[in-house]
């Protein structure tokens, strides 16, 4: 008999619920995005996010159960993200998860959002029939995080989905997360929100060698990242090229008239803008790839895992694959759908904890800065 876990995720601006069997079979995966609400502010507004989670959580959970063909009473446990994230957003999921577990008399499992991102990679590895070898270096790169972990097996040699892991944080961003840099550059250039997917699509048409953005130079931990420098360099570039401003104004108008997709915005982008986007993306991607692979070398990793919203980026995937292959390393990504925030990864991460008897009680709270490892 399989173990079916209902996962709930509300750490940022996606209200999500999913049912996963035995930590690897996704029976349903529902994500209600709030992008349309936050778009006009160019970023997530915490108060609006928690209000929207409150509105969406019940229908989203209901839809996840319906799609899985299960009644609430048939799930074996409830898993919920308890941090890190926006505290008001997290509280909606935590409170609802606790109430469900208590009223149904089901076990409640608390999951760290970052550990969820690691399991998004494992879910996909299961789909394609492989199991990443450990120890692994895991890069979690999203709008809120850019962090490197050394991931090792916790116990025995069970199946990948039943396996517990030990995490050691070996590096992180000292300022902006990579996804945040994408979002801020998109805001500066009037390309909408979130910036990552649009820049990813438009950068394909530009020359990535047109503008030179040097890698961030930092003292101290060589596994740390920094993206505020490249973001500021783009700002200076725009300031030094006043002709770009006319286009920015034109794109604002296009936005006011409903243009949202990269293909709708492309006619409003000169070669100069496309080159700037491609060069920015090249700078961010080479920094992410080179620091991750340097860590893999230092810690003798057998594989590399890459997860989080920015893991959906096509150049990041391509460069990682090419560079890792040269070094004889396997690199694993989640499917694009599982790269961004979702609850399937939370239910999957809960499975080894459920098997190990880890239970959260009525005292479970949301923790905005909950660390992993
Ligand atoms: O994991 P996620 O959904 O939420 C956080 O935990 O932050 O990641 C969202 C972030 C946003 O900053 C978005 O711009 C970025 O991921 N993103 C991308 C792409 N798709 C989403 N960045 C670069 N390229 C993409 N294709
Ligand atoms: Zn995330």
PDB file of C-alpha atoms in Angstrom, residues 89-258:
ATOM      1  CA  UNK A  89       2.440  33.742   3.632  1.00  0.00           C
ATOM      2  CA  UNK A  90       3.961  30.768   5.457  1.00  0.00           C
ATOM      3  CA  UNK A  91       1.480  31.170   8.312  1.00  0.00           C
ATOM      4  CA  UNK A  92      -1.470  30.572   5.997  1.00  0.00           C
ATOM      5  CA  UNK A  93      -0.129  27.165   4.922  1.00  0.00           C
ATOM      6  CA  UNK A  94       1.104  26.206   8.384  1.00  0.00           C
ATOM      7  CA  UNK A  95      -2.185  27.108  10.079  1.00  0.00           C
ATOM      8  CA  UNK A  96      -4.272  25.381   7.444  1.00  0.00           C
ATOM      9  CA  UNK A  97      -2.024  22.288   7.439  1.00  0.00           C
ATOM     10  CA  UNK A  98      -2.201  22.039  11.228  1.00  0.00           C
ATOM     11  CA  UNK A  99      -5.967  22.435  11.245  1.00  0.00           C
ATOM     12  CA  UNK A 100      -6.386  19.750   8.578  1.00  0.00           C
ATOM     13  CA  UNK A 101      -4.046  17.297  10.319  1.00  0.00           C
ATOM     14  CA  UNK A 102      -5.713  17.805  13.688  1.00  0.00           C
ATOM     15  CA  UNK A 103      -9.262  17.585  12.466  1.00  0.00           C
ATOM     16  CA  UNK A 104      -8.534  14.453  10.411  1.00  0.00           C
ATOM     17  CA  UNK A 105      -6.267  12.859  13.005  1.00  0.00           C
ATOM     18  CA  UNK A 106      -3.471  12.553  10.385  1.00  0.00           C
ATOM     19  CA  UNK A 107       0.256  12.992  10.938  1.00  0.00           C
ATOM     20  CA  UNK A 108       1.689  16.419  10.135  1.00  0.00           C
ATOM     21  CA  UNK A 109       5.201  16.695   8.651  1.00  0.00           C
ATOM     22  CA  UNK A 110       7.030  20.038   8.539  1.00  0.00           C
ATOM     23  CA  UNK A 111       9.253  20.673   5.521  1.00  0.00           C
ATOM     24  CA  UNK A 112      11.960  23.239   4.872  1.00  0.00           C
ATOM     25  CA  UNK A 113      11.213  24.940   1.542  1.00  0.00           C
ATOM     26  CA  UNK A 114      14.850  24.584   0.448  1.00  0.00           C
ATOM     27  CA  UNK A 115      14.796  20.855   1.084  1.00  0.00           C
ATOM     28  CA  UNK A 116      11.680  20.791  -1.087  1.00  0.00           C
ATOM     29  CA  UNK A 117      13.703  22.265  -3.963  1.00  0.00           C
ATOM     30  CA  UNK A 118      16.271  19.455  -3.566  1.00  0.00           C
ATOM     31  CA  UNK A 119      13.479  16.870  -3.822  1.00  0.00           C
ATOM     32  CA  UNK A 120      12.116  18.543  -6.974  1.00  0.00           C
ATOM     33  CA  UNK A 121      15.330  17.339  -8.648  1.00  0.00           C
ATOM     34  CA  UNK A 122      14.903  13.819  -7.265  1.00  0.00           C
ATOM     35  CA  UNK A 123      11.283  13.637  -8.465  1.00  0.00           C
ATOM     36  CA  UNK A 124      12.430  14.335 -12.003  1.00  0.00           C
ATOM     37  CA  UNK A 125      15.402  11.948 -11.708  1.00  0.00           C
ATOM     38  CA  UNK A 126      12.896   9.241 -10.808  1.00  0.00           C
ATOM     39  CA  UNK A 127      10.797  10.048 -13.879  1.00  0.00           C
ATOM     40  CA  UNK A 128      13.806   9.631 -16.169  1.00  0.00           C
ATOM     41  CA  UNK A 129      14.919   6.517 -14.264  1.00  0.00           C
ATOM     42  CA  UNK A 130      18.140   7.646 -12.587  1.00  0.00           C
ATOM     43  CA  UNK A 131      19.395   8.206  -9.089  1.00  0.00           C
ATOM     44  CA  UNK A 132      21.952  10.980  -8.524  1.00  0.00           C
ATOM     45  CA  UNK A 133      25.051   9.676  -6.785  1.00  0.00           C
ATOM     46  CA  UNK A 134      26.067  11.184  -3.469  1.00  0.00           C
ATOM     47  CA  UNK A 135      27.725  13.253  -2.189  1.00  0.00           C
ATOM     48  CA  UNK A 136      26.227  15.916  -4.423  1.00  0.00           C
ATOM     49  CA  UNK A 137      26.615  19.663  -4.650  1.00  0.00           C
ATOM     50  CA  UNK A 138      23.202  21.285  -4.846  1.00  0.00           C
ATOM     51  CA  UNK A 139      22.656  24.823  -6.128  1.00  0.00           C
ATOM     52  CA  UNK A 140      19.302  26.311  -5.157  1.00  0.00           C
ATOM     53  CA  UNK A 141      18.796  29.413  -7.218  1.00  0.00           C
ATOM     54  CA  UNK A 142      15.529  31.338  -7.147  1.00  0.00           C
ATOM     55  CA  UNK A 143      14.053  34.771  -6.509  1.00  0.00           C
ATOM     56  CA  UNK A 144      14.700  34.464  -2.783  1.00  0.00           C
ATOM     57  CA  UNK A 145      17.768  32.210  -2.587  1.00  0.00           C
ATOM     58  CA  UNK A 146      21.110  31.492  -4.146  1.00  0.00           C
ATOM     59  CA  UNK A 147      22.765  28.904  -1.980  1.00  0.00           C
ATOM     60  CA  UNK A 148      25.125  25.930  -2.316  1.00  0.00           C
ATOM     61  CA  UNK A 149      24.779  22.767  -0.251  1.00  0.00           C
ATOM     62  CA  UNK A 150      26.877  19.686   0.115  1.00  0.00           C
ATOM     63  CA  UNK A 151      24.315  16.848   0.221  1.00  0.00           C
ATOM     64  CA  UNK A 152      25.202  13.456   1.696  1.00  0.00           C
ATOM     65  CA  UNK A 153      23.193  10.329   2.511  1.00  0.00           C
ATOM     66  CA  UNK A 154      21.767  10.224   6.017  1.00  0.00           C
ATOM     67  CA  UNK A 155      21.033   6.561   6.340  1.00  0.00           C
ATOM     68  CA  UNK A 156      21.322   3.245   4.514  1.00  0.00           C
ATOM     69  CA  UNK A 157      20.917   2.793   0.827  1.00  0.00           C
ATOM     70  CA  UNK A 158      17.165   2.946   0.414  1.00  0.00           C
ATOM     71  CA  UNK A 159      15.449   4.086  -2.755  1.00  0.00           C
ATOM     72  CA  UNK A 160      16.181   7.717  -3.674  1.00  0.00           C
ATOM     73  CA  UNK A 161      12.723   8.855  -2.568  1.00  0.00           C
ATOM     74  CA  UNK A 162      12.954   7.134   0.850  1.00  0.00           C
ATOM     75  CA  UNK A 163      16.453   8.403   1.471  1.00  0.00           C
ATOM     76  CA  UNK A 164      17.063  11.032   4.127  1.00  0.00           C
ATOM     77  CA  UNK A 165      19.852  13.552   3.527  1.00  0.00           C
ATOM     78  CA  UNK A 166      22.357  15.595   5.477  1.00  0.00           C
ATOM     79  CA  UNK A 167      22.873  19.139   4.264  1.00  0.00           C
ATOM     80  CA  UNK A 168      25.841  21.389   4.817  1.00  0.00           C
ATOM     81  CA  UNK A 169      25.618  24.939   3.532  1.00  0.00           C
ATOM     82  CA  UNK A 170      28.897  25.847   1.877  1.00  0.00           C
ATOM     83  CA  UNK A 171      28.069  29.159   0.199  1.00  0.00           C
ATOM     84  CA  UNK A 172      25.314  31.683  -0.406  1.00  0.00           C
ATOM     85  CA  UNK A 173      24.647  35.068  -1.925  1.00  0.00           C
ATOM     86  CA  UNK A 174      25.899  38.020   0.050  1.00  0.00           C
ATOM     87  CA  UNK A 175      23.308  40.354  -1.442  1.00  0.00           C
ATOM     88  CA  UNK A 176      20.718  39.722  -4.170  1.00  0.00           C
ATOM     89  CA  UNK A 177      19.553  36.265  -5.193  1.00  0.00           C
ATOM     90  CA  UNK A 178      20.145  35.528  -8.890  1.00  0.00           C
ATOM     91  CA  UNK A 179      16.391  35.528  -9.632  1.00  0.00           C
ATOM     92  CA  UNK A 180      16.077  38.854  -7.831  1.00  0.00           C
ATOM     93  CA  UNK A 181      18.756  40.287 -10.155  1.00  0.00           C
ATOM     94  CA  UNK A 182      16.749  39.025 -13.154  1.00  0.00           C
ATOM     95  CA  UNK A 183      13.592  40.612 -11.740  1.00  0.00           C
ATOM     96  CA  UNK A 184      15.282  43.953 -10.986  1.00  0.00           C
ATOM     97  CA  UNK A 185      16.940  44.182 -14.404  1.00  0.00           C
ATOM     98  CA  UNK A 186      13.577  43.389 -16.022  1.00  0.00           C
ATOM     99  CA  UNK A 187      11.944  46.127 -13.955  1.00  0.00           C
ATOM    100  CA  UNK A 188      14.632  48.647 -14.933  1.00  0.00           C
ATOM    101  CA  UNK A 189      14.180  47.793 -18.622  1.00  0.00           C
ATOM    102  CA  UNK A 190      10.352  47.647 -18.435  1.00  0.00           C
ATOM    103  CA  UNK A 191      10.144  43.961 -19.333  1.00  0.00           C
ATOM    104  CA  UNK A 192       7.556  43.014 -16.711  1.00  0.00           C
ATOM    105  CA  UNK A 193       7.526  40.633 -13.766  1.00  0.00           C
ATOM    106  CA  UNK A 194       8.868  38.037 -13.160  1.00  0.00           C
ATOM    107  CA  UNK A 195      11.908  38.960 -15.202  1.00  0.00           C
ATOM    108  CA  UNK A 196      13.576  35.556 -15.575  1.00  0.00           C
ATOM    109  CA  UNK A 197      11.373  33.931 -18.224  1.00  0.00           C
ATOM    110  CA  UNK A 198      11.192  37.089 -20.398  1.00  0.00           C
ATOM    111  CA  UNK A 199      14.942  37.765 -20.249  1.00  0.00           C
ATOM    112  CA  UNK A 200      15.613  34.068 -20.918  1.00  0.00           C
ATOM    113  CA  UNK A 201      13.467  34.211 -24.068  1.00  0.00           C
ATOM    114  CA  UNK A 202      14.748  37.589 -25.365  1.00  0.00           C
ATOM    115  CA  UNK A 203      18.426  36.893 -24.622  1.00  0.00           C
ATOM    116  CA  UNK A 204      18.379  34.206 -27.328  1.00  0.00           C
ATOM    117  CA  UNK A 205      18.275  36.965 -29.941  1.00  0.00           C
ATOM    118  CA  UNK A 206      21.208  38.956 -28.538  1.00  0.00           C
ATOM    119  CA  UNK A 207      25.001  38.714 -28.663  1.00  0.00           C
ATOM    120  CA  UNK A 208      26.180  37.585 -25.230  1.00  0.00           C
ATOM    121  CA  UNK A 209      29.681  38.971 -25.845  1.00  0.00           C
ATOM    122  CA  UNK A 210      28.512  42.499 -26.686  1.00  0.00           C
ATOM    123  CA  UNK A 211      28.814  43.941 -23.165  1.00  0.00           C
ATOM    124  CA  UNK A 212      31.462  42.697 -20.779  1.00  0.00           C
ATOM    125  CA  UNK A 213      30.313  42.091 -17.213  1.00  0.00           C
ATOM    126  CA  UNK A 214      33.167  40.905 -15.008  1.00  0.00           C
ATOM    127  CA  UNK A 215      32.598  38.199 -12.392  1.00  0.00           C
ATOM    128  CA  UNK A 216      32.017  39.430  -8.841  1.00  0.00           C
ATOM    129  CA  UNK A 217      35.301  39.623  -6.960  1.00  0.00           C
ATOM    130  CA  UNK A 218      34.973  38.827  -3.280  1.00  0.00           C
ATOM    131  CA  UNK A 219      37.268  38.113  -0.423  1.00  0.00           C
ATOM    132  CA  UNK A 220      36.548  35.266   1.973  1.00  0.00           C
ATOM    133  CA  UNK A 221      34.472  32.194   1.142  1.00  0.00           C
ATOM    134  CA  UNK A 222      35.049  31.366  -2.560  1.00  0.00           C
ATOM    135  CA  UNK A 223      31.678  29.561  -2.669  1.00  0.00           C
ATOM    136  CA  UNK A 224      29.678  32.724  -1.961  1.00  0.00           C
ATOM    137  CA  UNK A 225      27.831  34.613  -4.690  1.00  0.00           C
ATOM    138  CA  UNK A 226      27.047  38.273  -5.319  1.00  0.00           C
ATOM    139  CA  UNK A 227      24.672  39.655  -7.942  1.00  0.00           C
ATOM    140  CA  UNK A 228      24.154  43.259  -6.888  1.00  0.00           C
ATOM    141  CA  UNK A 229      27.291  44.269  -8.852  1.00  0.00           C
ATOM    142  CA  UNK A 230      26.044  43.040 -12.214  1.00  0.00           C
ATOM    143  CA  UNK A 231      22.604  44.521 -11.550  1.00  0.00           C
ATOM    144  CA  UNK A 232      24.202  47.929 -10.848  1.00  0.00           C
ATOM    145  CA  UNK A 233      26.431  47.557 -13.933  1.00  0.00           C
ATOM    146  CA  UNK A 234      23.271  47.156 -16.056  1.00  0.00           C
ATOM    147  CA  UNK A 235      21.838  50.279 -14.396  1.00  0.00           C
ATOM    148  CA  UNK A 236      25.001  52.277 -15.259  1.00  0.00           C
ATOM    149  CA  UNK A 237      24.948  50.918 -18.792  1.00  0.00           C
ATOM    150  CA  UNK A 238      21.388  52.183 -19.271  1.00  0.00           C
ATOM    151  CA  UNK A 239      22.293  55.545 -17.764  1.00  0.00           C
ATOM    152  CA  UNK A 240      25.282  55.841 -20.123  1.00  0.00           C
ATOM    153  CA  UNK A 241      23.140  55.015 -23.179  1.00  0.00           C
ATOM    154  CA  UNK A 242      20.229  57.486 -23.088  1.00  0.00           C
ATOM    155  CA  UNK A 243      18.889  56.130 -26.404  1.00  0.00           C
ATOM    156  CA  UNK A 244      17.772  53.027 -24.443  1.00  0.00           C
ATOM    157  CA  UNK A 245      15.358  55.178 -22.456  1.00  0.00           C
ATOM    158  CA  UNK A 246      13.105  55.776 -25.483  1.00  0.00           C
ATOM    159  CA  UNK A 247      12.615  52.035 -25.854  1.00  0.00           C
ATOM    160  CA  UNK A 248      11.937  51.647 -22.168  1.00  0.00           C
ATOM    161  CA  UNK A 249       9.144  54.212 -22.452  1.00  0.00           C
ATOM    162  CA  UNK A 250       7.767  52.412 -25.525  1.00  0.00           C
ATOM    163  CA  UNK A 251       7.713  49.105 -23.636  1.00  0.00           C
ATOM    164  CA  UNK A 252       5.893  50.742 -20.724  1.00  0.00           C
ATOM    165  CA  UNK A 253       3.233  51.777 -23.225  1.00  0.00           C
ATOM    166  CA  UNK A 254       3.118  48.290 -24.733  1.00  0.00           C
ATOM    167  CA  UNK A 255       2.605  46.967 -21.207  1.00  0.00           C
ATOM    168  CA  UNK A 256      -0.216  49.410 -20.575  1.00  0.00           C
ATOM    169  CA  UNK A 257      -1.816  47.962 -23.711  1.00  0.00           C
ATOM    170  CA  UNK A 258      -1.535  44.418 -22.392  1.00  0.00           C
TER     171      UNK A 258
END
